[in-house]
PDB file of C-alpha atoms and ligand atoms in Angstrom:
ATOM      1  CA  MET A   1      17.689  14.056   7.354  1.00  0.00           C
ATOM      2  CA  ARG A   2      18.142  16.675   4.666  1.00  0.00           C
ATOM      3  CA  ILE A   3      15.028  18.338   3.199  1.00  0.00           C
ATOM      4  CA  ASP A   4      15.014  20.712   0.219  1.00  0.00           C
ATOM      5  CA  ILE A   5      11.845  22.628  -0.725  1.00  0.00           C
ATOM      6  CA  VAL A   6      11.302  24.544  -3.967  1.00  0.00           C
ATOM      7  CA  THR A   7       8.405  27.038  -3.889  1.00  0.00           C
ATOM      8  CA  ILE A   8       7.320  30.484  -5.090  1.00  0.00           C
ATOM      9  CA  PHE A   9       6.255  31.220  -1.487  1.00  0.00           C
ATOM     10  CA  PRO A  10       9.243  30.576   0.806  1.00  0.00           C
ATOM     11  CA  GLU A  11       7.437  32.501   3.604  1.00  0.00           C
ATOM     12  CA  TYR A  12       5.094  29.552   4.183  1.00  0.00           C
ATOM     13  CA  PHE A  13       8.002  27.586   5.588  1.00  0.00           C
ATOM     14  CA  ALA A  14       8.687  29.992   8.456  1.00  0.00           C
ATOM     15  CA  ALA A  15       6.431  27.537  10.334  1.00  0.00           C
ATOM     16  CA  LEU A  16       9.318  25.049  10.294  1.00  0.00           C
ATOM     17  CA  ASP A  17      11.134  27.232  12.871  1.00  0.00           C
ATOM     18  CA  ILE A  18       8.416  26.535  15.471  1.00  0.00           C
ATOM     19  CA  SER A  19       7.931  23.834  18.108  1.00  0.00           C
ATOM     20  CA  LEU A  20       9.146  20.242  17.586  1.00  0.00           C
ATOM     21  CA  LEU A  21      10.455  20.745  14.069  1.00  0.00           C
ATOM     22  CA  GLY A  22      12.096  24.054  14.936  1.00  0.00           C
ATOM     23  CA  LYS A  23      13.941  22.318  17.738  1.00  0.00           C
ATOM     24  CA  ALA A  24      14.885  19.419  15.459  1.00  0.00           C
ATOM     25  CA  ARG A  25      16.407  21.940  13.051  1.00  0.00           C
ATOM     26  CA  ARG A  26      18.291  23.774  15.778  1.00  0.00           C
ATOM     27  CA  THR A  27      19.737  20.501  17.113  1.00  0.00           C
ATOM     28  CA  GLY A  28      20.732  19.380  13.616  1.00  0.00           C
ATOM     29  CA  LEU A  29      18.338  16.411  13.299  1.00  0.00           C
ATOM     30  CA  LEU A  30      16.651  18.165  10.376  1.00  0.00           C
ATOM     31  CA  ASP A  31      18.598  20.114   7.749  1.00  0.00           C
ATOM     32  CA  VAL A  32      16.002  22.154   5.818  1.00  0.00           C
ATOM     33  CA  HIS A  33      16.810  24.272   2.740  1.00  0.00           C
ATOM     34  CA  VAL A  34      14.017  26.414   1.231  1.00  0.00           C
ATOM     35  CA  HIS A  35      14.558  27.683  -2.341  1.00  0.00           C
ATOM     36  CA  ASP A  36      12.622  30.391  -4.201  1.00  0.00           C
ATOM     37  CA  LEU A  37      11.753  29.036  -7.671  1.00  0.00           C
ATOM     38  CA  ARG A  38      11.831  32.596  -9.049  1.00  0.00           C
ATOM     39  CA  GLY A  39      15.579  32.583  -8.452  1.00  0.00           C
ATOM     40  CA  TRP A  40      15.792  30.361 -11.550  1.00  0.00           C
ATOM     41  CA  THR A  41      13.832  32.736 -13.828  1.00  0.00           C
ATOM     42  CA  HIS A  42      15.615  35.187 -16.127  1.00  0.00           C
ATOM     43  CA  ASP A  43      12.935  37.609 -17.332  1.00  0.00           C
ATOM     44  CA  ARG A  44      12.037  40.956 -15.808  1.00  0.00           C
ATOM     45  CA  HIS A  45       8.758  39.645 -14.401  1.00  0.00           C
ATOM     46  CA  ARG A  46      10.309  36.450 -13.045  1.00  0.00           C
ATOM     47  CA  THR A  47       7.585  34.446 -14.827  1.00  0.00           C
ATOM     48  CA  VAL A  48       6.895  30.907 -13.581  1.00  0.00           C
ATOM     49  CA  ASP A  49       3.593  30.111 -15.358  1.00  0.00           C
ATOM     50  CA  ASP A  50       1.973  30.142 -18.787  1.00  0.00           C
ATOM     51  CA  THR A  51      -1.296  29.117 -20.468  1.00  0.00           C
ATOM     52  CA  PRO A  52      -1.998  25.386 -20.925  1.00  0.00           C
ATOM     53  CA  TYR A  53      -1.466  23.748 -24.320  1.00  0.00           C
ATOM     54  CA  GLY A  54      -4.763  22.311 -25.528  1.00  0.00           C
ATOM     55  CA  GLY A  55      -6.692  25.063 -23.775  1.00  0.00           C
ATOM     56  CA  GLY A  56      -8.579  24.940 -20.508  1.00  0.00           C
ATOM     57  CA  PRO A  57      -8.727  27.041 -17.372  1.00  0.00           C
ATOM     58  CA  GLY A  58      -5.862  28.315 -15.275  1.00  0.00           C
ATOM     59  CA  MET A  59      -2.125  28.372 -15.747  1.00  0.00           C
ATOM     60  CA  VAL A  60       0.605  25.743 -15.821  1.00  0.00           C
ATOM     61  CA  MET A  61       4.065  26.113 -14.279  1.00  0.00           C
ATOM     62  CA  LYS A  62       6.741  26.495 -16.971  1.00  0.00           C
ATOM     63  CA  PRO A  63       9.356  23.735 -17.213  1.00  0.00           C
ATOM     64  CA  GLU A  64      12.503  25.890 -17.536  1.00  0.00           C
ATOM     65  CA  PRO A  65      12.727  27.299 -13.969  1.00  0.00           C
ATOM     66  CA  TRP A  66      11.909  23.856 -12.544  1.00  0.00           C
ATOM     67  CA  GLY A  67      14.585  22.216 -14.693  1.00  0.00           C
ATOM     68  CA  GLU A  68      17.215  24.703 -13.547  1.00  0.00           C
ATOM     69  CA  ALA A  69      16.130  24.374  -9.912  1.00  0.00           C
ATOM     70  CA  LEU A  70      16.387  20.580  -9.935  1.00  0.00           C
ATOM     71  CA  ASP A  71      19.768  20.744 -11.759  1.00  0.00           C
ATOM     72  CA  ALA A  72      21.108  23.153  -9.130  1.00  0.00           C
ATOM     73  CA  ILE A  73      19.919  21.089  -6.163  1.00  0.00           C
ATOM     74  CA  VAL A  74      20.682  17.659  -7.700  1.00  0.00           C
ATOM     75  CA  PRO A  75      23.595  18.106 -10.115  1.00  0.00           C
ATOM     76  CA  PRO A  76      23.042  15.869 -13.162  1.00  0.00           C
ATOM     77  CA  THR A  77      25.483  13.033 -13.840  1.00  0.00           C
ATOM     78  CA  PRO A  78      27.823  14.051 -16.690  1.00  0.00           C
ATOM     79  CA  PRO A  79      27.933  11.587 -19.623  1.00  0.00           C
ATOM     80  CA  PRO A  80      30.689   8.976 -19.104  1.00  0.00           C
ATOM     81  CA  PRO A  81      33.963  10.029 -20.767  1.00  0.00           C
ATOM     82  CA  THR A  82      34.258   8.574 -24.303  1.00  0.00           C
ATOM     83  CA  PRO A  83      37.504   6.599 -24.634  1.00  0.00           C
ATOM     84  CA  PRO A  84      39.574   7.192 -27.798  1.00  0.00           C
ATOM     85  CA  VAL A  85      38.469   4.750 -30.550  1.00  0.00           C
ATOM     86  CA  SER A  86      41.886   3.050 -30.753  1.00  0.00           C
ATOM     87  CA  GLU A  87      41.919   2.198 -27.048  1.00  0.00           C
ATOM     88  CA  PRO A  88      40.599  -1.183 -25.877  1.00  0.00           C
ATOM     89  CA  THR A  89      37.404  -1.043 -23.848  1.00  0.00           C
ATOM     90  CA  PRO A  90      38.429  -0.945 -20.172  1.00  0.00           C
ATOM     91  CA  LEU A  91      37.500  -3.939 -18.035  1.00  0.00           C
ATOM     92  CA  PRO A  92      34.285  -3.469 -16.057  1.00  0.00           C
ATOM     93  CA  SER A  93      36.278  -3.513 -12.814  1.00  0.00           C
ATOM     94  CA  ALA A  94      38.553  -0.712 -13.998  1.00  0.00           C
ATOM     95  CA  SER A  95      35.553   1.263 -15.195  1.00  0.00           C
ATOM     96  CA  ALA A  96      33.698   0.761 -11.922  1.00  0.00           C
ATOM     97  CA  SER A  97      36.638   1.951  -9.848  1.00  0.00           C
ATOM     98  CA  ARG A  98      37.254   5.055 -11.936  1.00  0.00           C
ATOM     99  CA  PRO A  99      36.872   8.030  -9.643  1.00  0.00           C
ATOM    100  CA  VAL A 100      34.139  10.509 -10.501  1.00  0.00           C
ATOM    101  CA  SER A 101      34.404  14.148  -9.720  1.00  0.00           C
ATOM    102  CA  GLY A 102      32.423  17.386  -9.615  1.00  0.00           C
ATOM    103  CA  ALA A 103      28.722  17.425 -10.358  1.00  0.00           C
ATOM    104  CA  GLY A 104      28.651  13.713 -11.117  1.00  0.00           C
ATOM    105  CA  GLN A 105      29.865  12.737  -7.680  1.00  0.00           C
ATOM    106  CA  ALA A 106      26.505  13.022  -5.957  1.00  0.00           C
ATOM    107  CA  ALA A 107      24.535  11.029  -8.515  1.00  0.00           C
ATOM    108  CA  ALA A 108      27.279   8.455  -9.079  1.00  0.00           C
ATOM    109  CA  SER A 109      27.643   7.723  -5.372  1.00  0.00           C
ATOM    110  CA  GLY A 110      23.882   7.187  -5.128  1.00  0.00           C
ATOM    111  CA  THR A 111      23.216  10.339  -3.126  1.00  0.00           C
ATOM    112  CA  VAL A 112      20.177  11.637  -4.932  1.00  0.00           C
ATOM    113  CA  PRO A 113      17.067  12.757  -3.070  1.00  0.00           C
ATOM    114  CA  ARG A 114      13.596  11.314  -3.389  1.00  0.00           C
ATOM    115  CA  LEU A 115      11.551  13.979  -5.193  1.00  0.00           C
ATOM    116  CA  ILE A 116       8.066  14.371  -3.709  1.00  0.00           C
ATOM    117  CA  ILE A 117       5.482  16.355  -5.662  1.00  0.00           C
ATOM    118  CA  PRO A 118       2.284  17.271  -3.797  1.00  0.00           C
ATOM    119  CA  THR A 119      -0.740  17.043  -6.086  1.00  0.00           C
ATOM    120  CA  PRO A 120      -4.384  16.072  -5.648  1.00  0.00           C
ATOM    121  CA  SER A 121      -3.807  13.502  -8.414  1.00  0.00           C
ATOM    122  CA  GLY A 122      -1.039  11.701  -6.490  1.00  0.00           C
ATOM    123  CA  ARG A 123      -1.027   8.502  -4.453  1.00  0.00           C
ATOM    124  CA  PRO A 124      -2.467   8.844  -0.936  1.00  0.00           C
ATOM    125  CA  PHE A 125      -0.161  10.089   1.817  1.00  0.00           C
ATOM    126  CA  THR A 126      -0.547   7.691   4.767  1.00  0.00           C
ATOM    127  CA  GLN A 127       1.221   6.975   8.043  1.00  0.00           C
ATOM    128  CA  ALA A 128       2.950   4.053   6.280  1.00  0.00           C
ATOM    129  CA  LEU A 129       4.299   6.399   3.602  1.00  0.00           C
ATOM    130  CA  ALA A 130       5.417   8.895   6.275  1.00  0.00           C
ATOM    131  CA  ALA A 131       7.348   6.047   7.938  1.00  0.00           C
ATOM    132  CA  GLN A 132       9.015   5.096   4.630  1.00  0.00           C
ATOM    133  CA  TYR A 133      10.050   8.707   4.033  1.00  0.00           C
ATOM    134  CA  GLU A 134      11.370   8.963   7.597  1.00  0.00           C
ATOM    135  CA  SER A 135      14.029   6.384   6.683  1.00  0.00           C
ATOM    136  CA  GLU A 136      15.288   8.354   3.649  1.00  0.00           C
ATOM    137  CA  PRO A 137      18.394  10.512   4.063  1.00  0.00           C
ATOM    138  CA  TRP A 138      17.287  13.224   1.610  1.00  0.00           C
ATOM    139  CA  LEU A 139      13.856  14.454   0.460  1.00  0.00           C
ATOM    140  CA  LEU A 140      13.187  17.154  -2.136  1.00  0.00           C
ATOM    141  CA  PHE A 141       9.701  18.706  -2.244  1.00  0.00           C
ATOM    142  CA  ALA A 142       8.533  20.562  -5.375  1.00  0.00           C
ATOM    143  CA  CYS A 143       5.555  22.812  -4.600  1.00  0.00           C
ATOM    144  CA  GLY A 144       3.304  23.416  -7.593  1.00  0.00           C
ATOM    145  CA  ARG A 145       0.733  26.208  -7.812  1.00  0.00           C
ATOM    146  CA  TYR A 146      -1.953  26.894 -10.416  1.00  0.00           C
ATOM    147  CA  GLU A 147      -2.968  23.799 -12.417  1.00  0.00           C
ATOM    148  CA  GLY A 148       0.353  22.056 -11.764  1.00  0.00           C
ATOM    149  CA  ILE A 149       3.848  21.731 -13.257  1.00  0.00           C
ATOM    150  CA  ASP A 150       4.544  20.942 -16.950  1.00  0.00           C
ATOM    151  CA  SER A 151       4.608  17.114 -16.991  1.00  0.00           C
ATOM    152  CA  ARG A 152       7.966  16.936 -18.770  1.00  0.00           C
ATOM    153  CA  VAL A 153       9.637  18.136 -15.570  1.00  0.00           C
ATOM    154  CA  VAL A 154       8.420  15.015 -13.738  1.00  0.00           C
ATOM    155  CA  ASP A 155       9.272  12.724 -16.682  1.00  0.00           C
ATOM    156  CA  GLU A 156      12.833  14.030 -16.866  1.00  0.00           C
ATOM    157  CA  ALA A 157      13.323  14.011 -13.094  1.00  0.00           C
ATOM    158  CA  ARG A 158      12.348  10.305 -13.036  1.00  0.00           C
ATOM    159  CA  THR A 159      15.403   9.517 -15.192  1.00  0.00           C
ATOM    160  CA  ARG A 160      17.628  10.905 -12.431  1.00  0.00           C
ATOM    161  CA  MET A 161      15.970  10.212  -9.079  1.00  0.00           C
ATOM    162  CA  PRO A 162      12.990   8.434  -7.519  1.00  0.00           C
ATOM    163  CA  VAL A 163       9.853  10.564  -7.860  1.00  0.00           C
ATOM    164  CA  ASP A 164       6.541  10.264  -5.977  1.00  0.00           C
ATOM    165  CA  GLU A 165       3.411  12.300  -6.689  1.00  0.00           C
ATOM    166  CA  VAL A 166       1.499  12.381  -3.402  1.00  0.00           C
ATOM    167  CA  SER A 167      -1.957  13.606  -2.332  1.00  0.00           C
ATOM    168  CA  LEU A 168      -3.270  14.411   1.143  1.00  0.00           C
ATOM    169  CA  GLY A 169      -6.816  13.395   0.303  1.00  0.00           C
ATOM    170  CA  ASP A 170      -9.882  14.057  -1.777  1.00  0.00           C
ATOM    171  CA  PHE A 171      -9.977  17.834  -1.730  1.00  0.00           C
ATOM    172  CA  VAL A 172      -8.151  20.558  -3.630  1.00  0.00           C
ATOM    173  CA  LEU A 173      -5.653  22.993  -2.124  1.00  0.00           C
ATOM    174  CA  ALA A 174      -4.518  26.137  -3.936  1.00  0.00           C
ATOM    175  CA  GLY A 175      -0.917  24.936  -3.950  1.00  0.00           C
ATOM    176  CA  GLY A 176       1.484  22.368  -2.579  1.00  0.00           C
ATOM    177  CA  GLU A 177       2.982  24.463   0.220  1.00  0.00           C
ATOM    178  CA  VAL A 178       0.538  23.573   2.986  1.00  0.00           C
ATOM    179  CA  ALA A 179       0.581  19.928   1.880  1.00  0.00           C
ATOM    180  CA  VAL A 180       4.372  19.898   2.198  1.00  0.00           C
ATOM    181  CA  LEU A 181       4.172  21.380   5.701  1.00  0.00           C
ATOM    182  CA  VAL A 182       1.759  18.595   6.632  1.00  0.00           C
ATOM    183  CA  MET A 183       4.026  15.900   5.219  1.00  0.00           C
ATOM    184  CA  ILE A 184       7.169  17.300   6.847  1.00  0.00           C
ATOM    185  CA  GLU A 185       5.451  17.420  10.238  1.00  0.00           C
ATOM    186  CA  ALA A 186       4.206  13.827   9.879  1.00  0.00           C
ATOM    187  CA  ILE A 187       7.655  12.625   8.767  1.00  0.00           C
ATOM    188  CA  GLY A 188       9.708  14.792  11.126  1.00  0.00           C
ATOM    189  CA  ARG A 189       7.976  13.678  14.322  1.00  0.00           C
ATOM    190  CA  LEU A 190       8.958  10.082  13.478  1.00  0.00           C
ATOM    191  CA  LEU A 191      12.688  10.892  13.394  1.00  0.00           C
ATOM    192  CA  PRO A 192      14.462   9.427  16.431  1.00  0.00           C
ATOM    193  CA  GLY A 193      14.974  12.179  19.003  1.00  0.00           C
ATOM    194  CA  VAL A 194      12.302  14.558  17.687  1.00  0.00           C
ATOM    195  CA  LEU A 195       9.517  13.504  20.069  1.00  0.00           C
ATOM    196  CA  GLY A 196      10.330  13.507  23.781  1.00  0.00           C
ATOM    197  CA  ASN A 197       8.713  10.154  24.466  1.00  0.00           C
ATOM    198  CA  ALA A 198       9.161   7.293  21.969  1.00  0.00           C
ATOM    199  CA  ASP A 199       5.838   5.795  23.137  1.00  0.00           C
ATOM    200  CA  SER A 200       3.895   8.712  21.673  1.00  0.00           C
ATOM    201  CA  VAL A 201       4.737   7.405  18.202  1.00  0.00           C
ATOM    202  CA  ALA A 202       4.038   3.722  18.955  1.00  0.00           C
ATOM    203  CA  ASP A 203       0.503   4.488  20.233  1.00  0.00           C
ATOM    204  CA  ASP A 204      -0.640   6.594  17.270  1.00  0.00           C
ATOM    205  CA  SER A 205      -3.777   5.632  15.396  1.00  0.00           C
ATOM    206  CA  PHE A 206      -2.501   4.250  12.061  1.00  0.00           C
ATOM    207  CA  ALA A 207       0.962   3.365  13.389  1.00  0.00           C
ATOM    208  CA  PRO A 208       1.748  -0.094  11.980  1.00  0.00           C
ATOM    209  CA  GLY A 209       0.290  -2.636  14.396  1.00  0.00           C
ATOM    210  CA  ALA A 210      -1.003  -0.044  16.825  1.00  0.00           C
ATOM    211  CA  MET A 211      -4.576  -0.796  17.885  1.00  0.00           C
ATOM    212  CA  GLU A 212      -5.068  -2.619  14.544  1.00  0.00           C
ATOM    213  CA  SER A 213      -6.160   0.632  12.842  1.00  0.00           C
ATOM    214  CA  LEU A 214      -8.745   1.830  15.329  1.00  0.00           C
ATOM    215  CA  LEU A 215      -9.071   5.553  15.926  1.00  0.00           C
ATOM    216  CA  GLU A 216      -8.042   6.786  19.358  1.00  0.00           C
ATOM    217  CA  GLY A 217     -10.814   7.402  21.862  1.00  0.00           C
ATOM    218  CA  PRO A 218     -11.447  10.434  24.100  1.00  0.00           C
ATOM    219  CA  VAL A 219      -8.823  11.722  26.546  1.00  0.00           C
ATOM    220  CA  TYR A 220      -9.161  13.643  29.833  1.00  0.00           C
ATOM    221  CA  THR A 221      -6.989  15.502  32.321  1.00  0.00           C
ATOM    222  CA  LYS A 222      -7.513  17.434  35.561  1.00  0.00           C
ATOM    223  CA  PRO A 223      -9.719  18.803  37.067  1.00  0.00           C
ATOM    224  CA  PRO A 224     -11.860  15.690  37.787  1.00  0.00           C
ATOM    225  CA  VAL A 225     -15.078  17.736  37.391  1.00  0.00           C
ATOM    226  CA  TRP A 226     -15.323  20.648  34.950  1.00  0.00           C
ATOM    227  CA  ARG A 227     -18.556  22.607  34.330  1.00  0.00           C
ATOM    228  CA  GLU A 228     -20.421  19.808  36.097  1.00  0.00           C
ATOM    229  CA  ARG A 229     -18.900  17.228  33.731  1.00  0.00           C
ATOM    230  CA  PRO A 230     -17.029  14.475  35.559  1.00  0.00           C
ATOM    231  CA  VAL A 231     -14.210  12.470  34.011  1.00  0.00           C
ATOM    232  CA  PRO A 232     -15.447   8.861  33.455  1.00  0.00           C
ATOM    233  CA  ASP A 233     -15.095   7.025  36.802  1.00  0.00           C
ATOM    234  CA  ILE A 234     -13.226   4.119  35.285  1.00  0.00           C
ATOM    235  CA  LEU A 235     -10.215   6.355  34.482  1.00  0.00           C
ATOM    236  CA  LEU A 236      -9.878   7.231  38.201  1.00  0.00           C
ATOM    237  CA  SER A 237     -10.287   3.608  39.344  1.00  0.00           C
ATOM    238  CA  GLY A 238      -6.664   2.499  39.068  1.00  0.00           C
ATOM    239  CA  HIS A 239      -7.790  -0.756  37.379  1.00  0.00           C
ATOM    240  CA  HIS A 240      -5.376  -0.829  34.464  1.00  0.00           C
ATOM    241  CA  GLY A 241      -7.012  -3.809  32.778  1.00  0.00           C
ATOM    242  CA  ALA A 242     -10.486  -2.280  33.004  1.00  0.00           C
ATOM    243  CA  ILE A 243      -9.144   1.067  31.762  1.00  0.00           C
ATOM    244  CA  ALA A 244      -7.512  -0.585  28.740  1.00  0.00           C
ATOM    245  CA  ARG A 245     -10.786  -2.386  27.972  1.00  0.00           C
ATOM    246  CA  TRP A 246     -12.814   0.839  28.280  1.00  0.00           C
ATOM    247  CA  ARG A 247     -10.393   2.649  25.982  1.00  0.00           C
ATOM    248  CA  ARG A 248     -10.708  -0.097  23.411  1.00  0.00           C
ATOM    249  CA  ASP A 249     -14.528   0.042  23.611  1.00  0.00           C
ATOM    250  CA  GLU A 250     -14.413   3.805  23.050  1.00  0.00           C
ATOM    251  CA  ALA A 251     -11.949   3.408  20.161  1.00  0.00           C
ATOM    252  CA  ILE A 252     -14.249   0.867  18.489  1.00  0.00           C
ATOM    253  CA  ARG A 253     -17.288   3.138  18.955  1.00  0.00           C
ATOM    254  CA  ARG A 254     -15.503   6.190  17.595  1.00  0.00           C
ATOM    255  CA  THR A 255     -14.167   4.237  14.623  1.00  0.00           C
ATOM    256  CA  ALA A 256     -17.670   2.923  13.858  1.00  0.00           C
ATOM    257  CA  ARG A 257     -18.995   6.469  13.930  1.00  0.00           C
ATOM    258  CA  HIS A 258     -16.236   8.308  12.022  1.00  0.00           C
ATOM    259  CA  ARG A 259     -14.451   5.685   9.915  1.00  0.00           C
ATOM    260  CA  PRO A 260     -16.640   2.658   9.236  1.00  0.00           C
ATOM    261  CA  ASP A 261     -14.277   1.859   6.322  1.00  0.00           C
ATOM    262  CA  LEU A 262     -11.504   1.094   8.852  1.00  0.00           C
ATOM    263  CA  LEU A 263     -13.632  -1.498  10.654  1.00  0.00           C
ATOM    264  CA  ALA A 264     -13.679  -3.577   7.481  1.00  0.00           C
ATOM    265  CA  ARG A 265      -9.876  -3.942   7.847  1.00  0.00           C
ATOM    266  CA  LEU A 266     -10.093  -5.493  11.318  1.00  0.00           C
ATOM    267  CA  ALA A 267      -8.978  -9.126  11.200  1.00  0.00           C
ATOM    268  CA  PRO A 268     -11.715 -11.294  12.796  1.00  0.00           C
ATOM    269  CA  LYS A 269      -9.024 -13.242  14.679  1.00  0.00           C
ATOM    270  CA  ASP A 270      -8.001 -10.005  16.465  1.00  0.00           C
ATOM    271  CA  LEU A 271     -11.516  -9.494  17.861  1.00  0.00           C
ATOM    272  CA  ASP A 272     -12.515 -10.947  21.211  1.00  0.00           C
ATOM    273  CA  GLU A 273     -16.079 -11.496  22.436  1.00  0.00           C
ATOM    274  CA  ARG A 274     -16.266  -8.065  24.026  1.00  0.00           C
ATOM    275  CA  ASP A 275     -15.060  -6.389  20.776  1.00  0.00           C
ATOM    276  CA  ARG A 276     -17.816  -8.215  18.902  1.00  0.00           C
ATOM    277  CA  ALA A 277     -20.439  -7.092  21.411  1.00  0.00           C
ATOM    278  CA  VAL A 278     -19.326  -3.449  21.140  1.00  0.00           C
ATOM    279  CA  LEU A 279     -19.289  -3.667  17.344  1.00  0.00           C
ATOM    280  CA  ARG A 280     -22.754  -5.240  17.297  1.00  0.00           C
ATOM    281  CA  GLU A 281     -24.069  -2.479  19.543  1.00  0.00           C
ATOM    282  CA  ALA A 282     -22.557   0.080  17.138  1.00  0.00           C
ATOM    283  CA  GLY A 283     -24.332  -1.602  14.225  1.00  0.00           C
ATOM    284  CA  PHE A 284     -21.386  -3.580  12.825  1.00  0.00           C
ATOM    285  CA  PRO A 285     -21.927  -7.333  13.081  1.00  0.00           C
ATOM    286  CA  VAL A 286     -18.722  -9.309  12.525  1.00  0.00           C
ATOM    287  CA  ASP A 287     -17.773 -12.567  10.939  1.00  0.00           C
ATOM    288  CA  GLY A 288     -20.931 -14.107   9.550  1.00  0.00           C
ATOM    289  CA  GLU A 289     -23.097 -12.564  12.254  1.00  0.00           C
ATOM    290  CA  ASP A 290     -25.817 -10.262  11.028  1.00  0.00           C
ATOM    291  CA  MET A 291     -28.138  -7.787  12.673  1.00  0.00           C
ATOM    292  CA  ALA A 292     -30.623 -10.543  13.436  1.00  0.00           C
ATOM    293  CA  ASP A 293     -28.120 -12.209  15.794  1.00  0.00           C
TER     294      ASP A 293
HETATM  295 CL1  6GU B   1      -0.728  17.233  -1.998  1.00  0.00          CL
HETATM  296  N1  6GU B   1      -1.755  19.328  -3.220  1.00  0.00           N
HETATM  297  C1  6GU B   1      -2.776  20.102  -3.594  1.00  0.00           C
HETATM  298  N2  6GU B   1      -2.549  21.207  -4.319  1.00  0.00           N
HETATM  299  N3  6GU B   1      -4.042  19.841  -3.301  1.00  0.00           N
HETATM  300  C2  6GU B   1      -4.248  18.750  -2.577  1.00  0.00           C
HETATM  301  C3  6GU B   1      -3.235  17.908  -2.147  1.00  0.00           C
HETATM  302  C4  6GU B   1      -1.987  18.233  -2.500  1.00  0.00           C
HETATM  303  N4  6GU B   1      -3.775  16.894  -1.447  1.00  0.00           N
HETATM  304  C5  6GU B   1      -5.066  17.107  -1.445  1.00  0.00           C
HETATM  305  N5  6GU B   1      -5.371  18.221  -2.124  1.00  0.00           N
END
């Protein structure tokens, strides 16, 4: 997968040299290109922002550097050559087979990236969206700072490539850089060959179908007793069925505590009697039952 990132703070992306993603880059699974937006400014101060039309607080990123950046990374399709007026219109087949060259080649052959713009006013970034992005050959991230990028940049980009405005959640970051690091880590670890063990992806909370959207419960490793705290006996029992049941109980309890909204998504047909008992105990009656039951 190719990833381009445009930012005024390229230093943030040094983190992409580390750990799993660093290895994925070194082995060629990930081809990351970080671009400094100020390289497409032309004034002495390398200005990227200006005051908002209509007034209001803060600054808005100017459209010109963004336009030049996107043109450089995704060369625009040139207008189709105009045939001389006397010439008959070529047949569609002849027109379709006409070779394209130069800057138009990328766009004409369908090789444009998906442009992803991190913004608190975007659609929610989820595991499902990470999985969709994992299957794309080329992603381009545009990191805004200040109050955001002049909206005409997004409008024009949409005429040339698919564009998604994406948010990490209901809070405000100072800029898109950290959000892009988060998204690239979530996407990158799904690429075949990036994680050592394919099962680690299948078992994730939120992976499609995995544990029907329950959070994962607690985990333990050696030693068996630490600061007088023993590991739960069941995990040392060797009873795989009982261990799986205990883990599911713990997952249901943790989900009830931290994400009651997720419990509403559980399909009643996927709940057995034990699930219902654990849910009831956690204060979540299911399927027509109520607290009086
Ligand atoms: Cl994607 N960007 C910014 N600047 N703030 C955010 C965000 C993104 N998601 C949540 N807050």
